[in-house]
Amino acid sequence: MIRHTYTLNEIEIRRAQTEKALQQMEQRIKAKTDRLLTPPPAENKMQMWIGNAERAYAVYDGVMTGYKLLKKIKHLFKRRKK
């Protein structure tokens, strides 16, 4: 079995390469999520108002869904304790 001895210089070079690769990956992930999650720019005021209304409805819908789910989950655990 051949063992390779690592030097501090090799470790520093490898660490720098790994950090650079992680930074590049992070930038790619940020670019993809920005592209996916940012709404398209509004061409006129009507589209801007409609986009705002859609986002407000989506937030309301998410909050209400979460509230209902928590209520059901609490109900299930209360039943178990009895």
PDB file of C-alpha atoms in Angstrom, residues 25-68:
ATOM      1  CA  MET A  25     -20.968  27.312  -7.845  1.00  0.00           C
ATOM      2  CA  GLU A  26     -22.566  29.813  -5.454  1.00  0.00           C
ATOM      3  CA  GLN A  27     -22.633  32.477  -8.183  1.00  0.00           C
ATOM      4  CA  ARG A  28     -24.251  30.037 -10.638  1.00  0.00           C
ATOM      5  CA  ILE A  29     -26.909  29.046  -8.091  1.00  0.00           C
ATOM      6  CA  LYS A  30     -27.666  32.704  -7.298  1.00  0.00           C
ATOM      7  CA  ALA A  31     -27.981  33.534 -10.996  1.00  0.00           C
ATOM      8  CA  LYS A  32     -30.350  30.611 -11.577  1.00  0.00           C
ATOM      9  CA  THR A  33     -32.569  31.447  -8.603  1.00  0.00           C
ATOM     10  CA  ASP A  34     -32.678  35.112  -9.601  1.00  0.00           C
ATOM     11  CA  ARG A  35     -33.688  34.112 -13.103  1.00  0.00           C
ATOM     12  CA  LEU A  36     -36.387  31.759 -11.786  1.00  0.00           C
ATOM     13  CA  LEU A  37     -37.855  33.857  -8.980  1.00  0.00           C
ATOM     14  CA  THR A  38     -37.776  37.439 -10.236  1.00  0.00           C
ATOM     15  CA  PRO A  39     -40.991  38.445 -11.963  1.00  0.00           C
ATOM     16  CA  PRO A  40     -40.817  39.715 -15.519  1.00  0.00           C
ATOM     17  CA  PRO A  41     -40.567  43.499 -15.781  1.00  0.00           C
ATOM     18  CA  ALA A  42     -43.877  45.270 -16.242  1.00  0.00           C
ATOM     19  CA  GLU A  43     -44.340  47.049 -19.536  1.00  0.00           C
ATOM     20  CA  ASN A  44     -47.071  49.355 -18.275  1.00  0.00           C
ATOM     21  CA  LYS A  45     -48.856  50.351 -15.059  1.00  0.00           C
ATOM     22  CA  MET A  46     -51.667  47.845 -15.518  1.00  0.00           C
ATOM     23  CA  GLN A  47     -49.243  44.911 -15.640  1.00  0.00           C
ATOM     24  CA  MET A  48     -47.467  46.299 -12.567  1.00  0.00           C
ATOM     25  CA  TRP A  49     -50.752  46.440 -10.610  1.00  0.00           C
ATOM     26  CA  ILE A  50     -51.748  42.959 -11.741  1.00  0.00           C
ATOM     27  CA  GLY A  51     -48.327  41.573 -10.764  1.00  0.00           C
ATOM     28  CA  ASN A  52     -48.595  43.177  -7.324  1.00  0.00           C
ATOM     29  CA  ALA A  53     -52.094  41.741  -6.861  1.00  0.00           C
ATOM     30  CA  GLU A  54     -50.908  38.263  -7.877  1.00  0.00           C
ATOM     31  CA  ARG A  55     -48.010  38.400  -5.416  1.00  0.00           C
ATOM     32  CA  ALA A  56     -50.293  39.623  -2.613  1.00  0.00           C
ATOM     33  CA  TYR A  57     -52.740  36.791  -3.314  1.00  0.00           C
ATOM     34  CA  ALA A  58     -49.892  34.243  -3.374  1.00  0.00           C
ATOM     35  CA  VAL A  59     -48.665  35.469   0.028  1.00  0.00           C
ATOM     36  CA  TYR A  60     -52.193  35.363   1.465  1.00  0.00           C
ATOM     37  CA  ASP A  61     -52.757  31.881   0.044  1.00  0.00           C
ATOM     38  CA  GLY A  62     -49.465  30.621   1.505  1.00  0.00           C
ATOM     39  CA  VAL A  63     -50.219  32.039   4.943  1.00  0.00           C
ATOM     40  CA  MET A  64     -53.729  30.586   5.018  1.00  0.00           C
ATOM     41  CA  THR A  65     -52.528  27.174   3.823  1.00  0.00           C
ATOM     42  CA  GLY A  66     -49.848  27.137   6.505  1.00  0.00           C
ATOM     43  CA  TYR A  67     -52.358  28.180   9.160  1.00  0.00           C
ATOM     44  CA  LYS A  68     -54.774  25.413   8.173  1.00  0.00           C
TER      45      LYS A  68
END
